[in-house]
Coordinates of C-alpha atoms in Angstrom, one line a residue:
X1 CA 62.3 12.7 82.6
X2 CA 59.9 9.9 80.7
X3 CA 56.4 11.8 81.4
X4 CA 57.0 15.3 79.2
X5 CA 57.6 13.5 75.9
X6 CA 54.6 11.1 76.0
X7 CA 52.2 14.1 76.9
X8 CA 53.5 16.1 74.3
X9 CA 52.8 13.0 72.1
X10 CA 49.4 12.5 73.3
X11 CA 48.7 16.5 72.7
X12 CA 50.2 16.1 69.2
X13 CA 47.7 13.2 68.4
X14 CA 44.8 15.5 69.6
X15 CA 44.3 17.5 66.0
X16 CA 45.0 14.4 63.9
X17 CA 42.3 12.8 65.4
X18 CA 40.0 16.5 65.5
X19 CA 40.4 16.4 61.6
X20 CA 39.5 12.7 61.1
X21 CA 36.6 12.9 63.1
X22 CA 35.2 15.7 61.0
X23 CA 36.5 14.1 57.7
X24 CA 34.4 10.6 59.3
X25 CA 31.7 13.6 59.8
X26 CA 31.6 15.2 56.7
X27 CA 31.3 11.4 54.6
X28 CA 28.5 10.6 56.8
X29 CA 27.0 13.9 56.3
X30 CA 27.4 13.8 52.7
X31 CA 26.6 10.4 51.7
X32 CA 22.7 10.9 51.3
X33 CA 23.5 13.5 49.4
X34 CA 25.6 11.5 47.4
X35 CA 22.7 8.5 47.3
X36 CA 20.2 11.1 46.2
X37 CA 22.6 12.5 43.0
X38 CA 23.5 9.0 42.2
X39 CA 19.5 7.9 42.4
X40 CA 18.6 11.2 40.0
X41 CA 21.4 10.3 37.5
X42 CA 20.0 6.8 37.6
X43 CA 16.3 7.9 37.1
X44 CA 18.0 10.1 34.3
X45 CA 19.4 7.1 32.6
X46 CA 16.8 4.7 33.1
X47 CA 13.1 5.8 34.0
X48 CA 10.8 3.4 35.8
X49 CA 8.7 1.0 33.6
X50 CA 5.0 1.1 33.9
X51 CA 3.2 -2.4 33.9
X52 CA 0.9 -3.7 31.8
X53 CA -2.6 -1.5 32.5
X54 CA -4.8 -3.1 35.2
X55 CA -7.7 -1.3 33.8
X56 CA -6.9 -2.8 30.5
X57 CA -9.5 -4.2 27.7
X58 CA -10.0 -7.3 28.7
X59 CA -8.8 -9.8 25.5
X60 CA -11.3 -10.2 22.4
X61 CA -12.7 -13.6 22.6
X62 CA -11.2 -16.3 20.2
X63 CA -12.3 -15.3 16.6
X64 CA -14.3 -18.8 16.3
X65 CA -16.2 -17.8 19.4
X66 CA -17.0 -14.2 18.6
X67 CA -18.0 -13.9 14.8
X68 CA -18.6 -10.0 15.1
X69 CA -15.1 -9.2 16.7
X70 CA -12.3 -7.1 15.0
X71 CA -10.5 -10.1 15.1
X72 CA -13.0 -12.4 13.8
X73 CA -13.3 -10.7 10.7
X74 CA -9.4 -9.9 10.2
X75 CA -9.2 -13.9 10.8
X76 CA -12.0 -14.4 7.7
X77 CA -10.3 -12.4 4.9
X78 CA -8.3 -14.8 2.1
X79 CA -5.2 -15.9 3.6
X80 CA -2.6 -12.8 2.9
X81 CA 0.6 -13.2 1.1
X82 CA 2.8 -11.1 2.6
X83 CA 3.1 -8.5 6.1
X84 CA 1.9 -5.2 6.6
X85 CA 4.2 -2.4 8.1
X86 CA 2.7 -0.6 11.2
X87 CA 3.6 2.9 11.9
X88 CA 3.1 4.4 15.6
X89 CA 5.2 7.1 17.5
X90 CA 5.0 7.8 21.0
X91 CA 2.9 5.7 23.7
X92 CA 2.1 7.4 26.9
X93 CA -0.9 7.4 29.0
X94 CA -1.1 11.3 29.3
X95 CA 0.0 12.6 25.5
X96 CA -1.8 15.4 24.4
X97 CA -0.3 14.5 20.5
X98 CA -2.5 13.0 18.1
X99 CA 0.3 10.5 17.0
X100 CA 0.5 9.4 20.7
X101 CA -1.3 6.0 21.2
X102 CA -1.8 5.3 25.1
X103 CA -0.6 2.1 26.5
X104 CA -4.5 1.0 26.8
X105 CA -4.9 1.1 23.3
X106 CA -1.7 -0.3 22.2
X107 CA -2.8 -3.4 24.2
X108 CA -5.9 -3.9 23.2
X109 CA -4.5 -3.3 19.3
X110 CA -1.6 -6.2 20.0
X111 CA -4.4 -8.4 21.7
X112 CA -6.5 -8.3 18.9
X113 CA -3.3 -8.8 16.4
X114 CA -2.7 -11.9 18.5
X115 CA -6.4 -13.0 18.4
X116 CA -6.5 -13.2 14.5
X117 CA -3.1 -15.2 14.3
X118 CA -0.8 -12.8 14.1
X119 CA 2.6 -12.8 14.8
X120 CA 5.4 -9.5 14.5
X121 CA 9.0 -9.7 12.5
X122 CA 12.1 -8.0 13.5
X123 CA 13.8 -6.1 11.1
X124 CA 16.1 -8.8 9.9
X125 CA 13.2 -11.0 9.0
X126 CA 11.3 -7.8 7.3
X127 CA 14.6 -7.0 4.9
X128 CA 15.0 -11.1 4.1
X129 CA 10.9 -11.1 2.9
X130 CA 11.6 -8.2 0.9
X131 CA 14.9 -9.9 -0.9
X132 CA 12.4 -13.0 -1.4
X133 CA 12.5 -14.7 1.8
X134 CA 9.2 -16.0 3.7
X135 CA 7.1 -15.1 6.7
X136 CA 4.6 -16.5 8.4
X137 CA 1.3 -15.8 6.7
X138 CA -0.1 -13.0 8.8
X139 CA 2.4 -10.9 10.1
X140 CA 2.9 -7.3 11.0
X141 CA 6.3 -5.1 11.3
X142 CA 5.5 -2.8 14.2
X143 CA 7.8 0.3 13.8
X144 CA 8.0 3.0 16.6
X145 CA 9.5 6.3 15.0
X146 CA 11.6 9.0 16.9
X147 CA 12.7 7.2 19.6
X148 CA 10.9 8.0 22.4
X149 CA 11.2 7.2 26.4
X150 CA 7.2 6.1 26.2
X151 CA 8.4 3.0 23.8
X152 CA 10.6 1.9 27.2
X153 CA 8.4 3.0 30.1
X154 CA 4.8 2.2 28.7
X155 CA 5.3 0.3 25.2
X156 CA 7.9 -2.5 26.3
X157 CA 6.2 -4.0 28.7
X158 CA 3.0 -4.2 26.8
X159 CA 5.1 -5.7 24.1
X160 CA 6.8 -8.7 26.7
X161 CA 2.8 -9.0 27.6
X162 CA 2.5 -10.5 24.0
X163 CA 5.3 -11.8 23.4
X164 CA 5.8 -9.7 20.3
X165 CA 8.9 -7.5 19.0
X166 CA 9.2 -4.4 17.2
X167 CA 12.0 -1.7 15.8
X168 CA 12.3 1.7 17.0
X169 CA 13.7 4.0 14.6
X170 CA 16.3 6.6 16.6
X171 CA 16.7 10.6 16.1
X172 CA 20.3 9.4 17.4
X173 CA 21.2 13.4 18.3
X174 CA 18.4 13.3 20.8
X175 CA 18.9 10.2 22.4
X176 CA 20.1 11.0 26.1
X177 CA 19.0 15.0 25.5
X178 CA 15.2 16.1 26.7
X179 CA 15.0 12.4 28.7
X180 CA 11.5 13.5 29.6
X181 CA 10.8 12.7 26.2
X182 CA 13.2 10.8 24.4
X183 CA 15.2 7.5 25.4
X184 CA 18.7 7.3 26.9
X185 CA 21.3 5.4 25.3
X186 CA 20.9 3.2 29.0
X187 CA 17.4 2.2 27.9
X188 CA 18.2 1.6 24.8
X189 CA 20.5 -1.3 25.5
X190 CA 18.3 -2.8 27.8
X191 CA 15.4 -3.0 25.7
X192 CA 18.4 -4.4 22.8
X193 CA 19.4 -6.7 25.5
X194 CA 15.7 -7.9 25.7
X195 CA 15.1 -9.2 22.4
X196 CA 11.8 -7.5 22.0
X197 CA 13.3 -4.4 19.9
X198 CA 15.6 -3.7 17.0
X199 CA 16.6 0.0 16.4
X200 CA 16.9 1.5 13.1
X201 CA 17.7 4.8 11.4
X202 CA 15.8 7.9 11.6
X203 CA 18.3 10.9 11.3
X204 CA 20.9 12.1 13.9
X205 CA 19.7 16.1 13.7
X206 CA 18.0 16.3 10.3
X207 CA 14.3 15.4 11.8
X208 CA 12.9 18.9 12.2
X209 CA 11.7 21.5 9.4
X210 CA 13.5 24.2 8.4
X211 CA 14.0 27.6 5.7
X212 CA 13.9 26.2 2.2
X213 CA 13.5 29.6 0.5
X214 CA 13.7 33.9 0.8
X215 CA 9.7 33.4 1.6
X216 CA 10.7 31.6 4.9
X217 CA 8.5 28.4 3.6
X218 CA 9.3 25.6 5.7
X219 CA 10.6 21.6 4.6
X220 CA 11.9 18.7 6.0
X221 CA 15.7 19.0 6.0
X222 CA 16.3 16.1 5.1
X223 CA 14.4 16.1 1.7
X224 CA 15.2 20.0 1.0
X225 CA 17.7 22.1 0.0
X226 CA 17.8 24.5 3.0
X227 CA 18.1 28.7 2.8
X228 CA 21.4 30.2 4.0
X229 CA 20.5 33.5 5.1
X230 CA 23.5 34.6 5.1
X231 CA 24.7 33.9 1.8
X232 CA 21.2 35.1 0.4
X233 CA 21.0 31.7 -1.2
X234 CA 19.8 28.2 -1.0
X235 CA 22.2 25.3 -0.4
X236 CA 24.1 23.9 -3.5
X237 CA 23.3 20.3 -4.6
X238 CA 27.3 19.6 -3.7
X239 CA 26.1 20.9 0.4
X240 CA 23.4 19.8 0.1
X241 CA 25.0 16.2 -0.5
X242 CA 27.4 17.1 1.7
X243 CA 25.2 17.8 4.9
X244 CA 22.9 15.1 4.8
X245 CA 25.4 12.2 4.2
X246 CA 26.8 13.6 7.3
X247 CA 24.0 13.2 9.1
X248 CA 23.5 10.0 8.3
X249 CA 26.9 8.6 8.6
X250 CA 26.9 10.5 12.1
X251 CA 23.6 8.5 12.8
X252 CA 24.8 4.9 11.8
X253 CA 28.3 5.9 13.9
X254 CA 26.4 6.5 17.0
X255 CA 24.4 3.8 16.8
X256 CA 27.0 1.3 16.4
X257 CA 29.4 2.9 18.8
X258 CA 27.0 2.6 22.0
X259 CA 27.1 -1.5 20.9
X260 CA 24.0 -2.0 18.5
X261 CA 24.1 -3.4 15.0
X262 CA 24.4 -1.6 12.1
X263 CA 20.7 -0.3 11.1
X264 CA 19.5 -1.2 7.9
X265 CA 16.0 0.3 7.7
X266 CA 15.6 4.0 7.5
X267 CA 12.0 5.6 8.0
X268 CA 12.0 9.5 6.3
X269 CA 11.3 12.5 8.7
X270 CA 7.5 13.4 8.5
X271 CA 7.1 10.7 5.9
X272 CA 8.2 13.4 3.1
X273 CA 10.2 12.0 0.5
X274 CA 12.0 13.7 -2.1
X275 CA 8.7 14.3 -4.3
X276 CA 7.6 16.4 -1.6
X277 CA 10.9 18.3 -1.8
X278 CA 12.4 21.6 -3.8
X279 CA 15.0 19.3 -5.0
X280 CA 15.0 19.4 -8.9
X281 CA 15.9 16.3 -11.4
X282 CA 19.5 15.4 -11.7
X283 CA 20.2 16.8 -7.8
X284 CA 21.1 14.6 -5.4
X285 CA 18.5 12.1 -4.5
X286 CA 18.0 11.8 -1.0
X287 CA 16.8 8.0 -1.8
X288 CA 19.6 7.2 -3.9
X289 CA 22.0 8.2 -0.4
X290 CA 19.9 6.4 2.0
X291 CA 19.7 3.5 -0.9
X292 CA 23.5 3.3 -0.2
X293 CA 23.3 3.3 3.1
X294 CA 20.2 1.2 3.9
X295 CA 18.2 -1.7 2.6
X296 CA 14.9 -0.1 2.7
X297 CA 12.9 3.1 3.5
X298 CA 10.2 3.0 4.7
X299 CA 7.3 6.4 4.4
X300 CA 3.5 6.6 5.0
X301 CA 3.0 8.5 2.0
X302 CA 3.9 7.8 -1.6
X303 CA 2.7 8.3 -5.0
X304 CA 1.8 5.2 -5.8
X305 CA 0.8 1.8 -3.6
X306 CA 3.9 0.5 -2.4
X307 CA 3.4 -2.4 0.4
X308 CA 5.9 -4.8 1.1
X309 CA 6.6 -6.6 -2.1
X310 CA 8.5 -6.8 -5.2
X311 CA 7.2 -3.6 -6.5
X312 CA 8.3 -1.5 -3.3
X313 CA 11.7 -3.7 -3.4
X314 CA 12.7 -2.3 -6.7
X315 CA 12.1 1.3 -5.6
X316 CA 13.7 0.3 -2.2
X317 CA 10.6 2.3 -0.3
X318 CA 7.9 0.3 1.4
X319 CA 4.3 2.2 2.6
X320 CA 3.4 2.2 6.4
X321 CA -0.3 2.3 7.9
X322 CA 0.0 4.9 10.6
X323 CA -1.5 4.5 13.5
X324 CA -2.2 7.5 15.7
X325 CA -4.9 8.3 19.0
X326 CA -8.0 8.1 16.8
X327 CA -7.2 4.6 15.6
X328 CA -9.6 1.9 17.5
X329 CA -9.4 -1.8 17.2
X330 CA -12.0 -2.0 14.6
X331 CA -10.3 0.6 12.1
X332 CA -6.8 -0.8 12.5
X333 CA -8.4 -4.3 11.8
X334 CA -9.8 -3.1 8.8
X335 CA -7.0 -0.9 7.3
X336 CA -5.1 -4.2 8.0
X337 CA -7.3 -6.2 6.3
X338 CA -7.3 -3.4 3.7
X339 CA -3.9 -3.0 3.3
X340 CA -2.6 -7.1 3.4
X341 CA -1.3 -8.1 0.3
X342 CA -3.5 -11.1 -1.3
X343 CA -3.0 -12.7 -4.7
X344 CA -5.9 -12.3 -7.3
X345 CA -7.1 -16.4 -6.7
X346 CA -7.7 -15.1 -3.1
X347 CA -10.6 -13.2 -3.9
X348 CA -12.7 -15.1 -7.4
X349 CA -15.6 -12.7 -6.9
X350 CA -14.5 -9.3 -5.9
X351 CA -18.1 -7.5 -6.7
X352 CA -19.0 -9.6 -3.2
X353 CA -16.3 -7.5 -1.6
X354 CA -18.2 -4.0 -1.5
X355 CA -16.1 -3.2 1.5
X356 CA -12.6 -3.5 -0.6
X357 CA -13.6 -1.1 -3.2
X358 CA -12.8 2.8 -2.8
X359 CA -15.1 5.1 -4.8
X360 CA -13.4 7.7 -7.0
X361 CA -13.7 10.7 -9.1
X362 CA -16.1 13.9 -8.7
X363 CA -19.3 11.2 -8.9
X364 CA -18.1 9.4 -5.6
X365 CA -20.0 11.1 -3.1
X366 CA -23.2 12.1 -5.3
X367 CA -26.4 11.3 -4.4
X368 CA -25.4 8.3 -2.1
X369 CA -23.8 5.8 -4.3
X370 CA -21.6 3.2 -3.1
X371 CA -19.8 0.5 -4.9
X372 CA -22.4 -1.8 -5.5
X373 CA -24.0 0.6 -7.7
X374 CA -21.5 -0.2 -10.2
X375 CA -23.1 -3.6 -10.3
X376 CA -26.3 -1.9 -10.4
X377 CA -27.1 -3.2 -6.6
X378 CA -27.4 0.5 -5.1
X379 CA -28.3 4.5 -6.2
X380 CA -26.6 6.0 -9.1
X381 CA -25.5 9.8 -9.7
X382 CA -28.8 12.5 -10.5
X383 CA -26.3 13.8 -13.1
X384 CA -24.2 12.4 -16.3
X385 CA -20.1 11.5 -16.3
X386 CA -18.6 8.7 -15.2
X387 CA -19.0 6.6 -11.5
X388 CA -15.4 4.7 -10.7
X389 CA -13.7 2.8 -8.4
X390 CA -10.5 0.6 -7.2
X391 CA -10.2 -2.7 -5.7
X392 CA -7.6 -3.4 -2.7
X393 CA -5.3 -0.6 -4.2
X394 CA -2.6 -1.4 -1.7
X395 CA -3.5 -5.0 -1.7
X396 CA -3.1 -6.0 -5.1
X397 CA -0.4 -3.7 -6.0
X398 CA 1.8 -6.7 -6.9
X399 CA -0.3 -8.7 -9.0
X400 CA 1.2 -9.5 -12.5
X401 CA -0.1 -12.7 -13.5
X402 CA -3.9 -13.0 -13.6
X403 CA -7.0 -13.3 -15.6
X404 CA -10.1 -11.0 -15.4
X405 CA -13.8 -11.8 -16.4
X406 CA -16.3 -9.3 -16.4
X407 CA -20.1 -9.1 -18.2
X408 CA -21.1 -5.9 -19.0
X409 CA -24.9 -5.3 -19.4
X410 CA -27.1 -2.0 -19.7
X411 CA -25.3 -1.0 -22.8
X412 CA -27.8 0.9 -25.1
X413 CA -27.3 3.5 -27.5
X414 CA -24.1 5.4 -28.1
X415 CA -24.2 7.3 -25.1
X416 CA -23.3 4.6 -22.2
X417 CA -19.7 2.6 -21.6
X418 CA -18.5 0.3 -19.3
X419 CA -14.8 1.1 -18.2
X420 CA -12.0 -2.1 -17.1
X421 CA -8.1 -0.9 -15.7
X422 CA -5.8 -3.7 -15.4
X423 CA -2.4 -3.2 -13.8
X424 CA -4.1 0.1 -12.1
X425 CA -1.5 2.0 -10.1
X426 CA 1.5 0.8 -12.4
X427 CA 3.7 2.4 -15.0
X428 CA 1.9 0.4 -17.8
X429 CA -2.1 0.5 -16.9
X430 CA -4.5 -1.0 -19.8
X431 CA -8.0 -0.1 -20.0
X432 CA -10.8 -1.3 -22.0
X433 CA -13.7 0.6 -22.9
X434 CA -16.6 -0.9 -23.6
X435 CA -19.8 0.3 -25.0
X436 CA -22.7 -1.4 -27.3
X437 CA -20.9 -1.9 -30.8
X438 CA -17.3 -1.3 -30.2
X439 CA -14.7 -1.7 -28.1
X440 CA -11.6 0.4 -27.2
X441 CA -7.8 -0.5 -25.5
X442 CA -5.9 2.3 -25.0
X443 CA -3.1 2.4 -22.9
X444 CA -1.2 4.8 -20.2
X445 CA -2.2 6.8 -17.3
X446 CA -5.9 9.1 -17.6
X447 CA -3.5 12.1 -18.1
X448 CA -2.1 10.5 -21.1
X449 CA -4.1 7.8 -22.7
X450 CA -2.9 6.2 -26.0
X451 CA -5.5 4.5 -28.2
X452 CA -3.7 1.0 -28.6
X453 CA -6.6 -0.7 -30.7
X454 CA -10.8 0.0 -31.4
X455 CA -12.8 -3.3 -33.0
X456 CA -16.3 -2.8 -33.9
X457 CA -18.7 -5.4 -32.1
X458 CA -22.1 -6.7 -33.4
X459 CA -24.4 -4.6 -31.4
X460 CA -25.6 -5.8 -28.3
X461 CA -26.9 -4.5 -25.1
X462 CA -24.6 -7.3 -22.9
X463 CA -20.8 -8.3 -24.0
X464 CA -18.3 -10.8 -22.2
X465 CA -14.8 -9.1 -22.1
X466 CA -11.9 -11.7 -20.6
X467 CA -8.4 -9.6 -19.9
X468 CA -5.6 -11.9 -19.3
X469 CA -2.4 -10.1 -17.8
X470 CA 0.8 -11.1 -18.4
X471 CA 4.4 -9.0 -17.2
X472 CA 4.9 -9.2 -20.8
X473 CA 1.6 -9.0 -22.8
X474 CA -2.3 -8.3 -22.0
X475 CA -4.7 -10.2 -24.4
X476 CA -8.1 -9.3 -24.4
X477 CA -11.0 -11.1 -25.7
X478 CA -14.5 -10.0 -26.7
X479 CA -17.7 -12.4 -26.1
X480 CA -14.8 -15.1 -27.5
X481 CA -13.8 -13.8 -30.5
X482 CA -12.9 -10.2 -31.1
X483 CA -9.0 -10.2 -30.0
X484 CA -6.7 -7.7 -29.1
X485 CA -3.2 -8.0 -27.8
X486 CA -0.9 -5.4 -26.5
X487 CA 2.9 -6.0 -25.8
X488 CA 4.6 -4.4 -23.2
X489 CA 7.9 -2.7 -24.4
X490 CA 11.1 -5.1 -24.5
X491 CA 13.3 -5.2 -20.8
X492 CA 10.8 -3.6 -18.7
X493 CA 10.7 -4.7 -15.1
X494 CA 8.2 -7.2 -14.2
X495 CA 7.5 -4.7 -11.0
X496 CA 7.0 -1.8 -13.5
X497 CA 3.9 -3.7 -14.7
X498 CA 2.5 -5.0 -11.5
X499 CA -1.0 -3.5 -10.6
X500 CA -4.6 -4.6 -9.7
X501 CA -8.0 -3.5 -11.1
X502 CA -10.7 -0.9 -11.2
X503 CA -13.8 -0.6 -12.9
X504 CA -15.8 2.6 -14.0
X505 CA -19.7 2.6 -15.6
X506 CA -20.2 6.0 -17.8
X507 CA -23.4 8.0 -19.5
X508 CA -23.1 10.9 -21.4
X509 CA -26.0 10.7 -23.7
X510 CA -29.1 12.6 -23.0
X511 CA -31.1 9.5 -22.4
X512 CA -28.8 7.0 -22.1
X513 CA -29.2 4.5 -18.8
X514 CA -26.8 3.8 -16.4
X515 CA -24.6 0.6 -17.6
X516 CA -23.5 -2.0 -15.1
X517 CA -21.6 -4.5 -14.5
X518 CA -23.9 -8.3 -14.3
X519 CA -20.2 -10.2 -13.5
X520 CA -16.9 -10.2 -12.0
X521 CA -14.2 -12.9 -12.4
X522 CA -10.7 -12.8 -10.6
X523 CA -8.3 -15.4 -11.4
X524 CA -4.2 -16.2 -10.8
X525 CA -2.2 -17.4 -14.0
X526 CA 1.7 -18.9 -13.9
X527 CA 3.8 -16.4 -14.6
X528 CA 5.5 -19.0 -17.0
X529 CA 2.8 -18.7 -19.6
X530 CA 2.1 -16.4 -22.0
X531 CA -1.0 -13.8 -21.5
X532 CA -3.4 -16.1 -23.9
X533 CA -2.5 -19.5 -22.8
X534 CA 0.8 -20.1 -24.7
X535 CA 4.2 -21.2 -23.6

C-alpha cells in the first residue's frame, strides 16, 4: 500500500530535475557568450593603452652637454616671463590627418620640453597667471582639442612618461559616440582620476561647419548665423543667441554631471572667432557668451598678437601655437622660443637677434634680403620703396614700459628715411620717421596715420633718436635735443597701449642710397615713472 505513492513521487521529481538540468545547461552554454558581450562593452568603454614607444627617440642630451640641440638653444634664449599655450589634436600612430601628431613625436617634443627646463600647468594654474598669478619661468600649457580616444590610448601614457599634465578640451556630444575616435565618458574619469589631465570646454554639437547663407557657403556654427532653408532666411540674432547658449550650457551640464569640475577655458571650433563670422556689430557676440561662461578663450588665430598676458586678459582670448604632423623638435623649439613672452631688458641688443625679426611688406622676399640688411649687414632690394620688419611680435606684445635707442646712418639727400614703430601691434602705435633734416611722429595704424608733430634737424647724414614709452606718454628725443612728446588719450587701458617694435629703412629718390640702421638699444623702464624720466 506504501510503494505506489513514493514511485509516483519519484516520477513526479523526474521533469523538475529534466528542466533544471537544462536551465544548469543553458547558463553554462551561455556564459561565454555573456563574457564575450561584457569584454566588448568593456573595450567599448575603455580601449587598451599603448605604452610608451620602444622605438622611441632616444632623450636629447642635457642642453650643457649638447650646445647644437633644440633644447640647448630653447635653454639659451633670455629667461621668459610668462608660458606659452600649445595647441595639438589627435595622437595616434596611424593618423592620416595633418593635425594628428603620432605618439613618437609627441615624446620626443615633451623630452625636449623637459630637457630645456620646462615644466606644464594645469588649467587652474593657467587662469591664476592670467588674473596676475605666477608660474614657473618656462612653462608650457599643453591643450589637446576635440577630445579624442588617441589622447587616452597613445597620449596619456607618454604624458605619465614625463611626468607632465595637460587639458583636453571635450566636444561633450561626441563623447561615448564614434569610440573609434573619440573618448568615452569611462576614459575620461580615469585619466581625471590620474591627475595628468583637466578637461575643458569645446562645444557639445556646435563643432562642425554648416549653411550660413542661400549660396550654401559654409561657417563654423558656432561663430555664424546659420541658414534655415526652410524659412528662406538666416537665423535671427535672438536664435541665434538662443542656440548657442544652449549648446554651451548643455556642454558645461554634461560635463559636470558625469563628476568633473566646472570647465573654465573654452577653445573656439576651427580657431574662428567671431571676426571670421557673418555676425554684424551690435549682434550677439559669441565672446561676450563664452566671456560669461568662461574665464578665457583660447584660438590659434587672431588679429592681433595675443599670448598669455595682460593684453589677451583684457580681451579674455589667449593665442595658441599649433602643433600638427609637420612640426619637428627643432621648429616647435623655435616657435617656442619665438613665441615666449620676454621683457624688453631681456634682449639690450636686438639687431644681434636676426633670427627674432620677421620681414614684411612687398620688399621682403626681393632679391635675397634678410633682416640684417636693415643694419646694412646683408643684400638690399634691386628696386626703390621701403624694406620692414618686426621684432618678437608675439613676444613683446606686452611691453609698455621701455626705452628705445637707435642711430640712424646713410641718410643723404631728401630721398632716403629711416622708419621706428613703438607699441607695434597695439591700438596706439607711434612711429618716427626719420630722414636727413627733419623728423616726423605721427601716430595710428599705416591705414590711418596722423601727423602728431614734424621738427626740422640740422642736416646730417647720421642722427641719434631715443623713444621712451610710457602707458601714458611717448617722448622722443633727437641727437639730445629736438623733443617731442605725445600723450595718450585720458582712461585708456594700459593693455590698449602695450606693443613692441619694428623698424623699416626707405628710398624713393632716384639716386638716393639705401639708409641703415648703425645701432639698436632695448631697455625696461618702471612703470611708475613718467616717459622722460619724471615722477
Amino acid at each position: 500500500m506504501t510503494a505506489a505513492p513514493r514511485s509516483g513521487k519519484r516520477a513526479a521529481a523526474r521533469p523538475f530535475a529534466r528542466v533544471l538540468l537544462s536551465l544548469l545547461a543553458a547558463v553554462l552554454l551561455c556564459l561565454p557568450f555573456g563574457a564575450a558581450w561584457q569584454y566588448h562593452a568593456y573595450r567599448q568603454a575603455v580601449a587598451r593603452q599603448e605604452p610608451v614607444p620602444e622605438h622611441a627617440p632616444e632623450p636629447a642630451p642635457e642642453a650643457g652637454k649638447n650646445p647644437g640641440s633644440p633644447a640647448a638653444a630653447l635653454a639659451r634664449q633670455p629667461r621668459p616671463s610668462g608660458p606659452v599655450v600649445l595647441a595639438y589634436h589627435d595622437v595616434r600612430p596611424d593618423g592620416h590627418s595633418p593635425y594628428t601628431v603620432t605618439p613618437e613625436a609627441l615624446d620626443a617634443q615633451l623630452t625636449a620640453l623637459a630637457d630645456a627646463g620646462y615644466t606644464t600647468l594645469t588649467s587652474a594654474e593657467f587662469t591664476r597667471y592670467l588674473r596676475g598669478g605666477r608660474v614657473p619661468a618656462r612653462s608650457v600649457y599643453l591643450t589637446f582639442d576635440d577630445g579624442a580616444q588617441g589622447l587616452w590610448q597613445y597620449a596619456d601614457r607618454v604624458l605619465a612618461a614625463h611626468r607632465m599634465r595637460a587639458a583636453a578640451f571635450l566636444i561633450t556630444g561626441q563623447v561615448g559616440r564614434r569610440h573609434s575616435y573619440y573618448l568615452s565618458w569611462d576614459e575620461i574619469r580615469r585619466m581625471a582620476e590620474s591627475g595628468r589631465w583637466d578637461f575643458q570646454g569645446h562645444t557639445h554639437d556646435s563643432h562642425h561647419r554648416a549653411t550660413v547663407d542661400a549660396a550654401g557657403h559654409r561657417g563654423s556654427a558656432l561663430t555664424n548665423r546659420l541658414w534655415l532653408p526652410g524659412a528662406g532666411r538666416r537665423e535671427t540674432p535672438a536664435e541665434y543667441r538662443r542656440r548657442v547658449v544652449r549648446d554651451l550650457d548643455r556642454s558645461v551640464a554634461e560635463m559636470t554631471g558625469h563628476g568633473l569640475p566646472r570647465p573654465t577655458v573654452f577653445a573656439y571650433p576651427f580657431s574662428e572667432t567671431a571676426e571670421d563670422s557673418n555676425l554684424r556689430p551690435g549682434e550677439p557676440s559669441p565672446q561676450r557668451l563664452l566671456r560669461q561662461r568662461f574665464a578665457v578663450t583660447l584660438t590659434n588665430a587672431t588679429g592681433s598678437a595675443l599670448p598669455p598676458g595682460p593684453r589677451a586678459a583684457a580681451a579674455g582670448r589667449v593665442q595658441r601655437l599649433e602643433v600638427t604632423a609637420r612640426t619637428g623638435v627643432r621648429e616647435l623649439m623655435e616657435g617656442i622660443a619665438e613665441w615666449t613672452p620676454v621683457a624688453p631688458g631681456a634682449v639690450p641688443r636686438p639687431l644681434r637677434d636676426p633670427a627674432r625679426w620677421r620681414l614684411r611688406g612687398d620688399l621682403a622676399t626681393a632679391g635675397g634680403v634678410r633682416p640684417g640688411s636693415l643694419a646694412g649687414h646683408g643684400p638690399l632690394p634691386a628696386r626703390r620703396g621701403c624694406l620692414a620688419a618686426d621684432y618678437r611680435s608675439i613676444g613683446s606684445a606686452d611691453w609698455t614700459g621701455y626705452a628705445v635707442g637707435a642711430t640712424a646712418a646713410g641718410l643723404r639727400g631728401t630721398g632716403n628715411h629711416t622708419v621706428l614703430t613703438v607699441r607695434k601691434g597695439s591700438r596706439h602705435p607711434l612711429t618716427v620717421y626719420l630722414s636727413r633734416d627733419r623728423v616726423r611722429v605721427a601716430t595710428g595704424s599705416p591705414a590711418r596715420l596722423r601727423t602728431a608733430a614734424v621738427r626740422e634737424l640740422a642736416p646730417a647724414s647720421r642722427h641719434r633718436l631715443r623713444v621712451l614709452v610710457g602707458p601714458g606718454r611717448i617722448a622722443v628725443r633727437v641727437d639730445g635735443s629736438t623733443r617731442i612728446a605725445v600723450r595718450t588719450p585720458a582712461g585708456t587701458p594700459a593693455s590698449r597701449t602695450a606693443g613692441g617694435i619694428a623698424l623699416g629703412i626707405c628710398t624713393t629718390g632716384a639716386r638716393a642710397p639705401w639708409p641703415h640702421f648703425a645701432a639698436l638699444t632695448l631697455a625696461d623702464r618702471r612703470p611708475a615713472t613718467t616717459p622722460d624720466g619724471g615722477r
